[in-house]
Short mmCIF file of C-alpha atoms in Angstrom, two decimals:
data_model
loop_
_atom_site.label_atom_id
_atom_site.label_comp_id
_atom_site.label_asym_id
_atom_site.label_seq_id
_atom_site.Cartn_x
_atom_site.Cartn_y
_atom_site.Cartn_z
CA UNK A 1 86.31 30.79 134.35
CA UNK A 2 85.10 31.63 130.69
CA UNK A 3 81.82 29.86 131.46
CA UNK A 4 81.30 31.91 134.65
CA UNK A 5 81.95 35.00 132.65
CA UNK A 6 79.46 34.03 130.07
CA UNK A 7 76.81 33.23 132.73
CA UNK A 8 77.53 36.65 134.31
CA UNK A 9 77.30 38.46 130.98
CA UNK A 10 74.03 36.61 130.12
CA UNK A 11 72.38 37.33 133.57
CA UNK A 12 73.39 41.13 133.15
CA UNK A 13 71.67 41.40 129.66
CA UNK A 14 71.04 38.33 127.55
CA UNK A 15 71.07 40.07 124.20
CA UNK A 16 73.85 39.43 121.71
CA UNK A 17 74.82 42.36 119.45
CA UNK A 18 75.50 41.25 116.00
CA UNK A 19 77.62 43.65 114.23
CA UNK A 20 77.31 42.39 110.58
CA UNK A 21 79.24 44.67 108.03
CA UNK A 22 81.07 46.72 110.57
CA UNK A 23 84.50 47.95 109.73
CA UNK A 24 87.54 47.86 112.02
CA UNK A 25 87.69 51.72 111.80
CA UNK A 26 84.37 51.94 113.55
CA UNK A 27 84.02 48.87 115.77
CA UNK A 28 85.50 50.28 118.99
CA UNK A 29 83.16 53.40 119.20
CA UNK A 30 80.10 51.28 118.27
CA UNK A 31 81.12 48.47 120.86
CA UNK A 32 81.65 50.88 123.57
CA UNK A 33 78.26 52.55 122.89
CA UNK A 34 76.73 49.12 123.36
CA UNK A 35 78.63 48.35 126.54
CA UNK A 36 77.35 51.68 128.09
CA UNK A 37 73.79 50.76 127.35
CA UNK A 38 74.31 47.40 129.13
CA UNK A 39 75.22 44.99 126.36
CA UNK A 40 77.91 42.33 127.47
CA UNK A 41 77.72 40.05 124.61
CA UNK A 42 79.07 41.17 121.18
CA UNK A 43 79.84 39.39 117.83
CA UNK A 44 81.35 40.37 114.68
CA UNK A 45 80.03 37.94 111.89
CA UNK A 46 83.04 36.62 109.68
CA UNK A 47 81.44 37.98 106.53
CA UNK A 48 82.03 41.47 107.75
CA UNK A 49 85.04 43.42 106.35
CA UNK A 50 88.30 42.60 108.01
CA UNK A 51 86.36 40.82 110.64
CA UNK A 52 89.26 39.38 112.47
CA UNK A 53 90.91 42.76 112.76
CA UNK A 54 87.65 43.98 114.37
CA UNK A 55 87.81 41.06 116.82
CA UNK A 56 91.27 42.03 117.94
CA UNK A 57 90.13 45.50 118.47
CA UNK A 58 87.30 44.42 120.53
CA UNK A 59 89.39 42.14 122.63
CA UNK A 60 91.69 45.14 123.42
CA UNK A 61 89.06 47.84 124.07
CA UNK A 62 86.12 46.10 125.83
CA UNK A 63 86.16 45.89 129.61
CA UNK A 64 86.80 42.48 131.19
CA UNK A 65 83.28 41.60 131.89
CA UNK A 66 82.32 41.68 128.15
CA UNK A 67 82.22 38.51 126.12
CA UNK A 68 83.00 38.94 122.57
CA UNK A 69 83.76 36.94 119.38
CA UNK A 70 82.62 36.07 115.96
CA UNK A 71 79.47 35.08 114.15
CA UNK A 72 78.88 33.19 110.88
CA UNK A 73 81.65 30.66 111.87
CA UNK A 74 81.43 27.87 109.39
CA UNK A 75 84.44 25.68 110.06
CA UNK A 76 87.02 24.60 112.54
CA UNK A 77 89.77 26.51 110.65
CA UNK A 78 87.71 29.69 111.17
CA UNK A 79 87.11 29.06 114.70
CA UNK A 80 90.93 28.81 115.17
CA UNK A 81 91.37 32.23 113.61
CA UNK A 82 88.73 33.58 115.96
CA UNK A 83 90.62 32.19 118.95
CA UNK A 84 93.99 33.60 117.51
CA UNK A 85 92.26 37.05 117.11
CA UNK A 86 91.39 37.12 120.80
CA UNK A 87 87.81 36.00 120.42
CA UNK A 88 86.06 34.13 123.22
CA UNK A 89 82.62 33.43 121.66
CA UNK A 90 81.99 31.34 118.48
CA UNK A 91 78.49 31.75 117.06
CA UNK A 92 77.48 29.60 114.18
CA UNK A 93 74.44 29.77 111.72
CA UNK A 94 74.32 25.86 111.50
CA UNK A 95 74.49 22.85 113.64
CA UNK A 96 77.87 21.21 112.57
CA UNK A 97 78.74 19.20 115.67
CA UNK A 98 82.28 18.76 114.42
CA UNK A 99 82.74 22.49 114.66
CA UNK A 100 81.06 22.58 118.17
CA UNK A 101 83.19 19.85 119.57
CA UNK A 102 86.36 21.62 118.20
CA UNK A 103 85.38 24.96 119.61
CA UNK A 104 84.86 23.48 123.05
CA UNK A 105 88.08 21.53 122.88
CA UNK A 106 89.78 24.96 122.34
CA UNK A 107 88.25 26.32 125.56
CA UNK A 108 85.96 28.69 123.86
CA UNK A 109 82.30 29.36 124.10
CA UNK A 110 80.04 28.03 121.41
CA UNK A 111 76.46 28.95 120.29
CA UNK A 112 75.60 27.04 117.27
CA UNK A 113 72.42 27.54 115.16
CA UNK A 114 69.48 24.96 115.10
CA UNK A 115 66.05 25.11 113.55
CA UNK A 116 64.77 21.65 114.73
CA UNK A 117 64.81 19.73 118.04
CA UNK A 118 67.10 17.11 116.29
CA UNK A 119 69.65 19.85 115.56
CA UNK A 120 69.32 21.25 119.01
CA UNK A 121 69.81 18.11 120.77
CA UNK A 122 72.97 17.25 118.62
CA UNK A 123 74.40 20.68 119.64
CA UNK A 124 73.75 19.95 123.33
CA UNK A 125 75.36 16.68 122.99
CA UNK A 126 78.49 18.21 121.32
CA UNK A 127 78.79 20.70 124.15
CA UNK A 128 77.03 23.84 123.08
CA UNK A 129 76.94 26.53 125.78
CA UNK A 130 73.60 27.84 124.23
CA UNK A 131 71.58 27.38 121.09
CA UNK A 132 70.67 29.97 118.44
CA UNK A 133 67.31 29.37 117.02
CA UNK A 134 67.79 30.49 113.46
CA UNK A 135 66.00 31.98 111.46
CA UNK A 136 63.37 33.32 114.07
CA UNK A 137 61.14 34.02 111.05
CA UNK A 138 60.96 30.23 110.71
CA UNK A 139 61.30 29.08 114.28
CA UNK A 140 58.27 31.01 115.41
CA UNK A 141 57.22 31.56 119.17
CA UNK A 142 54.85 28.51 118.76
CA UNK A 143 57.83 26.36 117.68
CA UNK A 144 59.93 27.65 120.41
CA UNK A 145 57.39 26.73 123.01
CA UNK A 146 57.29 23.13 121.52
CA UNK A 147 61.02 22.77 121.58
CA UNK A 148 61.34 24.25 125.05
CA UNK A 149 58.92 21.44 126.29
CA UNK A 150 61.49 18.75 125.42
CA UNK A 151 64.98 20.47 125.44
CA UNK A 152 66.89 20.47 128.76
CA UNK A 153 65.42 23.27 130.91
CA UNK A 154 68.78 24.68 131.54
CA UNK A 155 69.62 25.17 127.88
CA UNK A 156 69.61 28.87 126.65
CA UNK A 157 67.57 29.28 123.57
CA UNK A 158 68.35 32.41 121.63
CA UNK A 159 66.09 33.34 118.61
CA UNK A 160 68.06 35.20 116.03
CA UNK A 161 66.72 36.70 112.82
CA UNK A 162 64.40 39.91 112.33
CA UNK A 163 63.97 40.39 116.05
CA UNK A 164 62.78 43.97 117.09
CA UNK A 165 61.76 45.28 120.53
CA UNK A 166 58.22 44.68 119.61
CA UNK A 167 58.58 41.04 118.80
CA UNK A 168 60.61 39.94 121.72
CA UNK A 169 57.69 39.47 124.14
CA UNK A 170 55.99 36.44 122.33
CA UNK A 171 59.34 34.74 121.95
CA UNK A 172 60.18 35.32 125.62
CA UNK A 173 56.83 34.11 126.75
CA UNK A 174 57.37 30.94 124.67
CA UNK A 175 60.65 30.28 126.57
CA UNK A 176 63.46 32.07 124.85
CA UNK A 177 66.28 32.99 127.31
CA UNK A 178 67.67 35.80 125.23
CA UNK A 179 68.02 37.19 121.65
CA UNK A 180 70.61 37.74 118.97
CA UNK A 181 70.08 41.19 117.48
CA UNK A 182 71.04 42.05 114.11
CA UNK A 183 69.82 44.78 111.55
CA UNK A 184 67.35 46.32 113.97
CA UNK A 185 70.29 47.11 116.19
CA UNK A 186 73.15 47.66 113.80
CA UNK A 187 73.54 47.98 110.09
CA UNK A 188 76.39 49.49 108.08
CA UNK A 189 76.14 53.25 108.12
CA UNK A 190 74.82 53.52 111.63
CA UNK A 191 76.81 55.80 113.92
CA UNK A 192 77.52 55.08 117.48
CA UNK A 193 74.80 57.26 118.49
CA UNK A 194 72.35 55.57 116.27
CA UNK A 195 73.39 52.19 117.74
CA UNK A 196 73.10 53.64 121.35
CA UNK A 197 69.46 54.71 120.67
CA UNK A 198 68.53 51.42 119.23
CA UNK A 199 70.25 49.46 122.04
CA UNK A 200 68.40 51.43 124.56
CA UNK A 201 65.03 50.51 123.02
CA UNK A 202 65.90 46.81 123.11
CA UNK A 203 67.11 47.05 126.87
CA UNK A 204 63.90 48.82 127.71
CA UNK A 205 61.89 46.10 126.02
CA UNK A 206 63.77 43.34 127.77
CA UNK A 207 63.72 44.87 131.18
CA UNK A 208 60.26 46.36 131.01
#
C-alpha cells in the first residue's frame, strides 16, 4: 500500500521538497504551502533542529496522499527513529546497503544516494525504491545519460544538489525521473509565502 502511495505521489509531481534547517514551529505552514502548490513528497533532513519533532508534525498535518519522512539518514538506528516519529520515507546521501535493507525490512520507502553505477546497482539490489543521484553538481546530465543506459529502465533517478528551475531540463532530457529540491526551494528564514512562490516556479518548469 505504501508503494502504491509513493507511485501515486511521484506521478502527481516527482519533486521532493528538502526542508533542511526547518524548525518544528514553522514546518506545518511551510509543508501545507508546498502541498497546495502540488508537492506530495517532503523530507526533513535529520541535521535540522529537532527534526523528529518536525516529522511527527508532518505526519499529523499533511493529507493522506502526501509521502513524508527524513533526509540525511545515515544509520539503521536513525531510520528506526524516523519510523517511530511517523515518517514513511527514508532518504540517504550515501549507498549503505545495510541501511537500505533495514529500511525496507521495516516496511518503509527508501531512496539512497549514489554517484556511480556501482553504487546505484548495489542500491537496487538492496531494494531501493528510487536512487538519489548526489551531488548533481558531480553527476552531470551527461553522466545521468550514461547511467540511464545501463540501469533498470523502471528505476527512478532523482538528481539532487543545486537544482534550479533552469537546470531541470537538461537532466530530464538525460533520463531523470524527478528531482530533490533543496536551497533553491527552502532555506532557513524563508516564509511559507516565499516557499510557495519558489514551489510554483519549480512546478511550472516541470510541467511546462
